Amino acid sequence: MSGEEEENAAELKLGEEFLKAKCLMNCEVALILDRKYEQLQQMSDDPMNQISQVFEKSLQYVKRFSRYKNPDAVRQVREILSRNKLAEFELCVLGNLCPETVEEALAMVPSLKSKGRNHDDDAIEKMLHDLSLIKKFE
Amino acid sequence: MFFHMVLERNMQLHPRHFGPHLRDKLVAKLMKDVEGTCSGRHGFVVAITGVDSIGKGLIRDGTGFVTFPVKYQCVVFRPFKGEILEAVVTMVNKMGFFAEAGPVQIFVSNHLIPDDMEFQSGDMPNYITSDGSVKIQKDSEVRLKIIGTRVDATEIFCIGTIKDDFLGVINEPGAAA
């Protein structure tokens, strides 16, 4: 498949299907899976029986790597990031990794600096600062 | 990266399930069939979050089974080449180390570990810098970049690197204690 060869997240080449899909940050996935896990628990006494290994591993992973635990904070993070005209994928990488400096943010998301986009360093720095504030006051 | 997307699937249902609970049966079967599976195109289907629509059923000639086209929303996990993510180290050996990010396994070869880190064997094999300040062992959390993916029918396997700026160990197990 030629599409497979072209794929490169650093240049936002994800294939048409995934560009249109909604990306989820780890903290959002944690909220969704937690809720689903509770539902399963109510339906049967032994939820582990019904749960696939993929589900279990994903839940453990997102819980370990969620930067924000509180649902309100998660909503705010998405709001702040979406003000900056980011692609869905870029938004989620920043939300997941929480880079501290502009340099780090650009290393994590090289497509921020690709041509035709007007993200100057000040704008990025402000965005990172806003994110760290949410973390602090969570 | 996790995605929320709408997928479609043709579900075959045995006629014994036809009745007032047909929809419930169909949704239960969908979850059983789809959750936890992996395809090269969409990655791992982690959880179904909703069913959008169930189309008109079509009776199969000769068997009585009915096929329903079902559109459903689900959370999928799909690793991409060039993506940077965090992972937990699961095994360390002299060839490199394995790490897990959710359902996917990532191998980082020793060529893609910074040159100043040396392999140390023992009951807790690890990679360590000469001054001992940074150590990668089982249960370490690392930030890595995916540089290649291999897809087969039921699994996705990735090759990663930590030899780049801002990559490497995030925290060591027991460091907080």
mmCIF file of C-alpha atoms in Angstrom:
data_model
loop_
_atom_site.group_PDB
_atom_site.id
_atom_site.type_symbol
_atom_site.label_atom_id
_atom_site.label_comp_id
_atom_site.label_asym_id
_atom_site.label_seq_id
_atom_site.Cartn_x
_atom_site.Cartn_y
_atom_site.Cartn_z
ATOM 1 C CA MET A 1 0.000 0.000 0.000
ATOM 2 C CA SER A 2 1.594 3.267 -1.059
ATOM 3 C CA GLY A 3 -0.214 5.267 1.642
ATOM 4 C CA GLU A 4 1.663 3.326 4.271
ATOM 5 C CA GLU A 5 5.032 4.458 2.935
ATOM 6 C CA GLU A 6 4.090 8.108 2.994
ATOM 7 C CA GLU A 7 2.967 8.121 6.592
ATOM 8 C CA ASN A 8 4.874 10.527 8.828
ATOM 9 C CA ALA A 9 3.423 12.107 11.930
ATOM 10 C CA ALA A 10 6.121 14.793 12.036
ATOM 11 C CA GLU A 11 4.739 16.221 8.788
ATOM 12 C CA LEU A 12 1.144 15.456 9.736
ATOM 13 C CA LYS A 13 0.835 12.758 7.107
ATOM 14 C CA LEU A 14 -1.584 10.419 8.776
ATOM 15 C CA GLY A 15 -3.752 9.339 5.919
ATOM 16 C CA GLU A 16 -7.096 10.860 5.119
ATOM 17 C CA GLU A 17 -9.113 8.765 7.518
ATOM 18 C CA PHE A 18 -7.089 9.701 10.574
ATOM 19 C CA LEU A 19 -6.817 13.375 9.655
ATOM 20 C CA LYS A 20 -10.582 13.597 9.725
ATOM 21 C CA ALA A 21 -10.942 11.536 12.899
ATOM 22 C CA LYS A 22 -10.951 13.191 16.271
ATOM 23 C CA CYS A 23 -7.749 12.710 18.236
ATOM 24 C CA LEU A 24 -7.956 12.060 21.939
ATOM 25 C CA MET A 25 -5.475 13.067 24.602
ATOM 26 C CA ASN A 26 -4.466 10.415 27.124
ATOM 27 C CA CYS A 27 -6.426 12.170 29.851
ATOM 28 C CA GLU A 28 -9.585 12.132 27.723
ATOM 29 C CA VAL A 29 -9.163 8.458 26.960
ATOM 30 C CA ALA A 30 -8.761 7.833 30.695
ATOM 31 C CA LEU A 31 -12.132 9.487 31.349
ATOM 32 C CA ILE A 32 -13.868 7.485 28.620
ATOM 33 C CA LEU A 33 -12.386 4.127 29.578
ATOM 34 C CA ASP A 34 -12.952 4.681 33.278
ATOM 35 C CA ARG A 35 -16.615 5.336 32.660
ATOM 36 C CA LYS A 36 -16.920 2.285 30.449
ATOM 37 C CA TYR A 37 -15.159 0.180 33.072
ATOM 38 C CA GLU A 38 -17.661 1.322 35.707
ATOM 39 C CA GLN A 39 -20.549 0.423 33.427
ATOM 40 C CA LEU A 40 -19.148 -3.044 32.899
ATOM 41 C CA GLN A 41 -18.688 -3.440 36.611
ATOM 42 C CA GLN A 42 -22.343 -2.694 37.222
ATOM 43 C CA MET A 43 -23.443 -5.196 34.623
ATOM 44 C CA SER A 44 -21.500 -8.136 35.962
ATOM 45 C CA ASP A 45 -19.739 -9.140 39.147
ATOM 46 C CA ASP A 46 -16.538 -10.040 37.481
ATOM 47 C CA PRO A 47 -15.716 -7.328 34.946
ATOM 48 C CA MET A 48 -12.250 -8.706 34.261
ATOM 49 C CA ASN A 49 -13.899 -11.555 32.399
ATOM 50 C CA GLN A 50 -15.393 -9.282 29.799
ATOM 51 C CA ILE A 51 -12.477 -6.988 29.305
ATOM 52 C CA SER A 52 -10.044 -7.470 26.493
ATOM 53 C CA GLN A 53 -6.341 -7.274 27.083
ATOM 54 C CA VAL A 54 -6.181 -4.275 24.787
ATOM 55 C CA PHE A 55 -8.693 -2.434 26.963
ATOM 56 C CA GLU A 56 -6.881 -3.289 30.160
ATOM 57 C CA LYS A 57 -3.476 -2.278 28.845
ATOM 58 C CA SER A 58 -4.818 0.945 27.403
ATOM 59 C CA LEU A 59 -6.514 1.873 30.656
ATOM 60 C CA GLN A 60 -3.341 1.247 32.653
ATOM 61 C CA TYR A 61 -1.314 3.224 30.159
ATOM 62 C CA VAL A 62 -3.542 6.300 30.030
ATOM 63 C CA LYS A 63 -3.875 6.346 33.800
ATOM 64 C CA ARG A 64 -0.121 6.282 34.171
ATOM 65 C CA PHE A 65 0.469 9.010 31.613
ATOM 66 C CA SER A 66 -2.467 11.355 32.154
ATOM 67 C CA ARG A 67 -1.223 14.830 32.924
ATOM 68 C CA TYR A 68 -4.596 16.071 34.064
ATOM 69 C CA LYS A 69 -6.933 14.043 36.228
ATOM 70 C CA ASN A 70 -9.818 16.389 36.740
ATOM 71 C CA PRO A 71 -12.462 16.507 33.955
ATOM 72 C CA ASP A 72 -12.718 20.310 34.112
ATOM 73 C CA ALA A 73 -8.983 20.692 33.659
ATOM 74 C CA VAL A 74 -9.104 18.334 30.681
ATOM 75 C CA ARG A 75 -11.786 20.471 29.070
ATOM 76 C CA GLN A 76 -9.772 23.646 29.689
ATOM 77 C CA VAL A 77 -6.654 22.155 28.149
ATOM 78 C CA ARG A 78 -8.493 21.338 24.970
ATOM 79 C CA GLU A 79 -10.035 24.804 24.919
ATOM 80 C CA ILE A 80 -6.700 26.582 25.284
ATOM 81 C CA LEU A 81 -4.979 24.450 22.699
ATOM 82 C CA SER A 82 -7.808 24.720 20.197
ATOM 83 C CA ARG A 83 -7.567 28.526 20.305
ATOM 84 C CA ASN A 84 -4.214 28.245 18.564
ATOM 85 C CA LYS A 85 -5.297 26.838 15.212
ATOM 86 C CA LEU A 86 -3.580 23.541 15.761
ATOM 87 C CA ALA A 87 -4.336 20.349 13.923
ATOM 88 C CA GLU A 88 -6.057 17.740 16.080
ATOM 89 C CA PHE A 89 -2.963 15.591 16.134
ATOM 90 C CA GLU A 90 -0.665 18.458 17.185
ATOM 91 C CA LEU A 91 -3.094 19.467 19.885
ATOM 92 C CA CYS A 92 -3.049 16.015 21.420
ATOM 93 C CA VAL A 93 0.721 15.573 21.255
ATOM 94 C CA LEU A 94 1.141 18.861 23.146
ATOM 95 C CA GLY A 95 -1.554 17.897 25.642
ATOM 96 C CA ASN A 96 0.044 14.495 26.223
ATOM 97 C CA LEU A 97 3.673 15.494 26.526
ATOM 98 C CA CYS A 98 3.314 18.955 28.094
ATOM 99 C CA PRO A 99 6.601 20.392 26.821
ATOM 100 C CA GLU A 100 8.043 23.124 29.019
ATOM 101 C CA THR A 101 9.992 25.212 26.543
ATOM 102 C CA VAL A 102 9.356 26.440 23.013
ATOM 103 C CA GLU A 103 12.359 24.485 21.810
ATOM 104 C CA GLU A 104 10.991 21.297 23.309
ATOM 105 C CA ALA A 105 7.540 21.920 21.856
ATOM 106 C CA LEU A 106 9.029 22.328 18.384
ATOM 107 C CA ALA A 107 11.051 19.132 18.774
ATOM 108 C CA MET A 108 7.880 17.255 19.772
ATOM 109 C CA VAL A 109 5.706 18.805 17.064
ATOM 110 C CA PRO A 110 7.954 19.815 14.147
ATOM 111 C CA SER A 111 4.932 20.575 11.982
ATOM 112 C CA LEU A 112 4.300 23.718 14.078
ATOM 113 C CA LYS A 113 7.042 25.438 12.132
ATOM 114 C CA SER A 114 6.184 24.143 8.692
ATOM 115 C CA LYS A 115 5.684 26.799 6.093
ATOM 116 C CA GLY A 116 2.433 28.656 5.759
ATOM 117 C CA ARG A 117 1.721 28.576 9.485
ATOM 118 C CA ASN A 118 2.141 31.619 11.630
ATOM 119 C CA HIS A 119 3.113 30.245 14.990
ATOM 120 C CA ASP A 120 5.817 32.523 16.319
ATOM 121 C CA ASP A 121 7.773 31.612 19.414
ATOM 122 C CA ASP A 122 5.868 34.072 21.606
ATOM 123 C CA ALA A 123 2.512 32.532 20.761
ATOM 124 C CA ILE A 124 3.825 29.053 21.494
ATOM 125 C CA GLU A 125 5.358 30.191 24.737
ATOM 126 C CA LYS A 126 2.106 31.776 25.870
ATOM 127 C CA MET A 127 0.248 28.572 25.060
ATOM 128 C CA LEU A 128 2.709 26.452 27.070
ATOM 129 C CA HIS A 129 2.507 28.896 29.943
ATOM 130 C CA ASP A 130 -1.300 28.676 29.985
ATOM 131 C CA LEU A 131 -1.075 24.895 30.069
ATOM 132 C CA SER A 132 1.318 24.882 32.996
ATOM 133 C CA LEU A 133 -1.060 27.181 34.880
ATOM 134 C CA ILE A 134 -3.902 24.681 34.533
ATOM 135 C CA LYS A 135 -1.637 21.964 35.866
ATOM 136 C CA LYS A 136 -0.663 24.121 38.810
ATOM 137 C CA PHE A 137 -4.211 25.012 39.828
ATOM 138 C CA GLU A 138 -5.827 21.696 39.117
ATOM 139 C CA MET B 1 -2.175 8.286 19.504
ATOM 140 C CA PHE B 2 -5.743 7.522 20.484
ATOM 141 C CA PHE B 3 -8.501 8.482 18.062
ATOM 142 C CA HIS B 4 -12.246 8.575 18.220
ATOM 143 C CA MET B 5 -13.695 7.488 14.918
ATOM 144 C CA VAL B 6 -16.714 6.033 13.182
ATOM 145 C CA LEU B 7 -16.266 2.606 11.632
ATOM 146 C CA GLU B 8 -18.588 0.324 9.747
ATOM 147 C CA ARG B 9 -18.980 -3.424 9.897
ATOM 148 C CA ASN B 10 -21.311 -6.023 8.480
ATOM 149 C CA MET B 11 -22.626 -8.149 11.285
ATOM 150 C CA GLN B 12 -24.099 -11.600 10.732
ATOM 151 C CA LEU B 13 -26.771 -12.624 13.168
ATOM 152 C CA HIS B 14 -28.318 -16.040 13.714
ATOM 153 C CA PRO B 15 -32.122 -16.100 13.295
ATOM 154 C CA ARG B 16 -32.608 -17.386 16.862
ATOM 155 C CA HIS B 17 -31.803 -13.856 18.094
ATOM 156 C CA PHE B 18 -34.618 -12.225 16.151
ATOM 157 C CA GLY B 19 -37.163 -10.730 18.489
ATOM 158 C CA PRO B 20 -37.688 -7.680 20.660
ATOM 159 C CA HIS B 21 -34.046 -7.636 21.790
ATOM 160 C CA LEU B 22 -32.523 -7.855 18.354
ATOM 161 C CA ARG B 23 -30.700 -4.550 18.667
ATOM 162 C CA ASP B 24 -29.219 -5.401 22.075
ATOM 163 C CA LYS B 25 -28.040 -8.744 20.796
ATOM 164 C CA LEU B 26 -26.447 -7.105 17.797
ATOM 165 C CA VAL B 27 -24.626 -4.520 19.896
ATOM 166 C CA ALA B 28 -23.420 -7.139 22.376
ATOM 167 C CA LYS B 29 -22.088 -9.261 19.529
ATOM 168 C CA LEU B 30 -20.414 -6.251 17.966
ATOM 169 C CA MET B 31 -18.565 -5.495 21.193
ATOM 170 C CA LYS B 32 -17.508 -9.093 21.588
ATOM 171 C CA ASP B 33 -16.301 -9.332 17.997
ATOM 172 C CA VAL B 34 -14.574 -5.999 17.631
ATOM 173 C CA GLU B 35 -13.179 -4.805 20.968
ATOM 174 C CA GLY B 36 -9.608 -5.834 21.451
ATOM 175 C CA THR B 37 -8.978 -6.590 17.796
ATOM 176 C CA CYS B 38 -6.281 -5.005 15.707
ATOM 177 C CA SER B 39 -6.095 -4.172 12.039
ATOM 178 C CA GLY B 40 -3.258 -2.607 10.147
ATOM 179 C CA ARG B 41 -5.476 0.118 8.835
ATOM 180 C CA HIS B 42 -7.190 1.341 11.993
ATOM 181 C CA GLY B 43 -4.956 0.015 14.726
ATOM 182 C CA PHE B 44 -6.264 -1.444 17.964
ATOM 183 C CA VAL B 45 -9.958 -1.077 18.726
ATOM 184 C CA VAL B 46 -9.931 -0.276 22.430
ATOM 185 C CA ALA B 47 -13.585 0.342 23.207
ATOM 186 C CA ILE B 48 -16.886 0.935 21.438
ATOM 187 C CA THR B 49 -18.509 4.097 22.721
ATOM 188 C CA GLY B 50 -21.728 4.124 20.770
ATOM 189 C CA VAL B 51 -23.703 2.721 17.854
ATOM 190 C CA ASP B 52 -24.739 5.307 15.281
ATOM 191 C CA SER B 53 -26.978 3.332 13.017
ATOM 192 C CA ILE B 54 -28.001 -0.168 12.102
ATOM 193 C CA GLY B 55 -28.993 -0.556 8.497
ATOM 194 C CA LYS B 56 -31.554 -2.849 6.916
ATOM 195 C CA GLY B 57 -30.762 -6.520 7.317
ATOM 196 C CA LEU B 58 -30.234 -8.748 4.340
ATOM 197 C CA ILE B 59 -31.167 -12.423 4.522
ATOM 198 C CA ARG B 60 -28.432 -14.691 3.206
ATOM 199 C CA ASP B 61 -29.602 -17.271 0.751
ATOM 200 C CA GLY B 62 -29.619 -20.784 2.095
ATOM 201 C CA THR B 63 -28.546 -20.133 5.683
ATOM 202 C CA GLY B 64 -31.129 -17.840 7.195
ATOM 203 C CA PHE B 65 -28.420 -15.675 8.695
ATOM 204 C CA VAL B 66 -29.045 -11.965 8.334
ATOM 205 C CA THR B 67 -26.345 -9.403 7.622
ATOM 206 C CA PHE B 68 -26.728 -5.938 9.160
ATOM 207 C CA PRO B 69 -24.476 -3.024 8.247
ATOM 208 C CA VAL B 70 -23.617 -1.347 11.576
ATOM 209 C CA LYS B 71 -21.989 2.057 12.046
ATOM 210 C CA TYR B 72 -20.342 2.493 15.412
ATOM 211 C CA GLN B 73 -18.099 4.955 17.242
ATOM 212 C CA CYS B 74 -15.021 3.638 18.907
ATOM 213 C CA VAL B 75 -11.757 4.588 20.530
ATOM 214 C CA VAL B 76 -8.807 3.232 18.566
ATOM 215 C CA PHE B 77 -5.094 3.313 19.249
ATOM 216 C CA ARG B 78 -2.891 3.685 16.197
ATOM 217 C CA PRO B 79 0.856 4.364 16.323
ATOM 218 C CA PHE B 80 2.334 6.491 13.556
ATOM 219 C CA LYS B 81 5.811 6.757 12.176
ATOM 220 C CA GLY B 82 7.356 9.993 13.471
ATOM 221 C CA GLU B 83 5.054 10.164 16.466
ATOM 222 C CA ILE B 84 6.557 10.937 19.861
ATOM 223 C CA LEU B 85 4.999 9.244 22.854
ATOM 224 C CA GLU B 86 5.679 7.995 26.330
ATOM 225 C CA ALA B 87 6.064 4.316 27.134
ATOM 226 C CA VAL B 88 6.916 1.945 29.960
ATOM 227 C CA VAL B 89 9.997 -0.267 29.652
ATOM 228 C CA THR B 90 9.083 -3.947 29.936
ATOM 229 C CA MET B 91 12.310 -5.759 29.143
ATOM 230 C CA VAL B 92 15.981 -4.836 28.804
ATOM 231 C CA ASN B 93 18.658 -6.951 27.126
ATOM 232 C CA LYS B 94 21.917 -6.426 25.294
ATOM 233 C CA MET B 95 20.170 -5.927 21.954
ATOM 234 C CA GLY B 96 18.165 -2.998 23.293
ATOM 235 C CA PHE B 97 14.916 -2.702 25.208
ATOM 236 C CA PHE B 98 11.196 -3.289 24.761
ATOM 237 C CA ALA B 99 8.633 -0.761 25.887
ATOM 238 C CA GLU B 100 4.849 -0.722 25.916
ATOM 239 C CA ALA B 101 2.554 2.168 25.107
ATOM 240 C CA GLY B 102 -0.946 0.896 25.753
ATOM 241 C CA PRO B 103 -1.530 -2.170 23.601
ATOM 242 C CA VAL B 104 1.466 -1.648 21.339
ATOM 243 C CA GLN B 105 4.990 -2.992 21.788
ATOM 244 C CA ILE B 106 7.958 -0.858 20.810
ATOM 245 C CA PHE B 107 11.519 -2.082 20.432
ATOM 246 C CA VAL B 108 14.443 0.315 20.818
ATOM 247 C CA SER B 109 17.666 -1.217 19.512
ATOM 248 C CA ASN B 110 20.970 -0.431 21.230
ATOM 249 C CA HIS B 111 22.017 1.503 18.102
ATOM 250 C CA LEU B 112 19.188 3.908 18.842
ATOM 251 C CA ILE B 113 20.121 4.430 22.470
ATOM 252 C CA PRO B 114 22.551 7.329 23.051
ATOM 253 C CA ASP B 115 26.191 6.238 22.695
ATOM 254 C CA ASP B 116 27.115 7.258 26.233
ATOM 255 C CA MET B 117 24.762 4.659 27.712
ATOM 256 C CA GLU B 118 26.271 1.245 28.411
ATOM 257 C CA PHE B 119 24.539 -2.074 28.904
ATOM 258 C CA GLN B 120 24.910 -3.666 32.335
ATOM 259 C CA SER B 121 23.813 -7.231 32.888
ATOM 260 C CA GLY B 122 22.743 -8.697 36.221
ATOM 261 C CA ASP B 123 19.423 -9.584 37.769
ATOM 262 C CA MET B 124 18.159 -6.109 36.847
ATOM 263 C CA PRO B 125 19.704 -5.536 33.406
ATOM 264 C CA ASN B 126 19.883 -1.863 32.474
ATOM 265 C CA TYR B 127 21.415 0.843 30.310
ATOM 266 C CA ILE B 128 23.315 3.418 32.302
ATOM 267 C CA THR B 129 25.400 6.515 31.580
ATOM 268 C CA SER B 130 29.050 6.456 32.667
ATOM 269 C CA ASP B 131 28.375 8.880 35.520
ATOM 270 C CA GLY B 132 25.356 6.845 36.627
ATOM 271 C CA SER B 133 22.939 9.773 36.453
ATOM 272 C CA VAL B 134 20.557 8.225 33.925
ATOM 273 C CA LYS B 135 19.438 4.628 33.981
ATOM 274 C CA ILE B 136 16.966 2.663 31.893
ATOM 275 C CA GLN B 137 15.614 -0.530 33.436
ATOM 276 C CA LYS B 138 12.358 -2.429 33.654
ATOM 277 C CA ASP B 139 9.462 -0.118 34.626
ATOM 278 C CA SER B 140 11.313 3.070 33.654
ATOM 279 C CA GLU B 141 9.179 5.590 31.824
ATOM 280 C CA VAL B 142 10.712 6.774 28.581
ATOM 281 C CA ARG B 143 9.753 9.247 25.913
ATOM 282 C CA LEU B 144 10.543 7.870 22.478
ATOM 283 C CA LYS B 145 9.981 8.488 18.808
ATOM 284 C CA ILE B 146 8.519 5.831 16.546
ATOM 285 C CA ILE B 147 10.638 5.410 13.432
ATOM 286 C CA GLY B 148 9.050 2.365 11.914
ATOM 287 C CA THR B 149 5.950 0.204 12.175
ATOM 288 C CA ARG B 150 5.334 -3.363 11.128
ATOM 289 C CA VAL B 151 1.819 -4.532 10.706
ATOM 290 C CA ASP B 152 0.619 -8.086 10.569
ATOM 291 C CA ALA B 153 -2.898 -9.463 10.748
ATOM 292 C CA THR B 154 -3.411 -9.214 14.475
ATOM 293 C CA GLU B 155 -0.609 -7.064 15.804
ATOM 294 C CA ILE B 156 1.236 -3.841 15.236
ATOM 295 C CA PHE B 157 4.857 -3.724 16.206
ATOM 296 C CA CYS B 158 7.007 -0.589 16.337
ATOM 297 C CA ILE B 159 10.651 0.350 16.274
ATOM 298 C CA GLY B 160 11.558 3.426 18.289
ATOM 299 C CA THR B 161 14.518 5.648 19.063
ATOM 300 C CA ILE B 162 15.594 7.685 22.076
ATOM 301 C CA LYS B 163 18.603 9.166 20.302
ATOM 302 C CA ASP B 164 17.247 12.640 19.673
ATOM 303 C CA ASP B 165 16.644 15.890 21.513
ATOM 304 C CA PHE B 166 14.190 15.759 24.409
ATOM 305 C CA LEU B 167 13.857 11.979 24.262
ATOM 306 C CA GLY B 168 14.841 9.444 26.897
ATOM 307 C CA VAL B 169 14.013 8.597 30.490
ATOM 308 C CA ILE B 170 11.272 10.639 32.134
ATOM 309 C CA ASN B 171 11.441 9.042 35.545
ATOM 310 C CA GLU B 172 13.005 6.010 37.102
ATOM 311 C CA PRO B 173 11.110 3.475 39.142
ATOM 312 C CA GLY B 174 11.603 4.132 42.802
ATOM 313 C CA ALA B 175 13.093 7.563 42.122
ATOM 314 C CA ALA B 176 10.227 9.261 43.942
ATOM 315 C CA ALA B 177 10.741 7.207 47.092
#
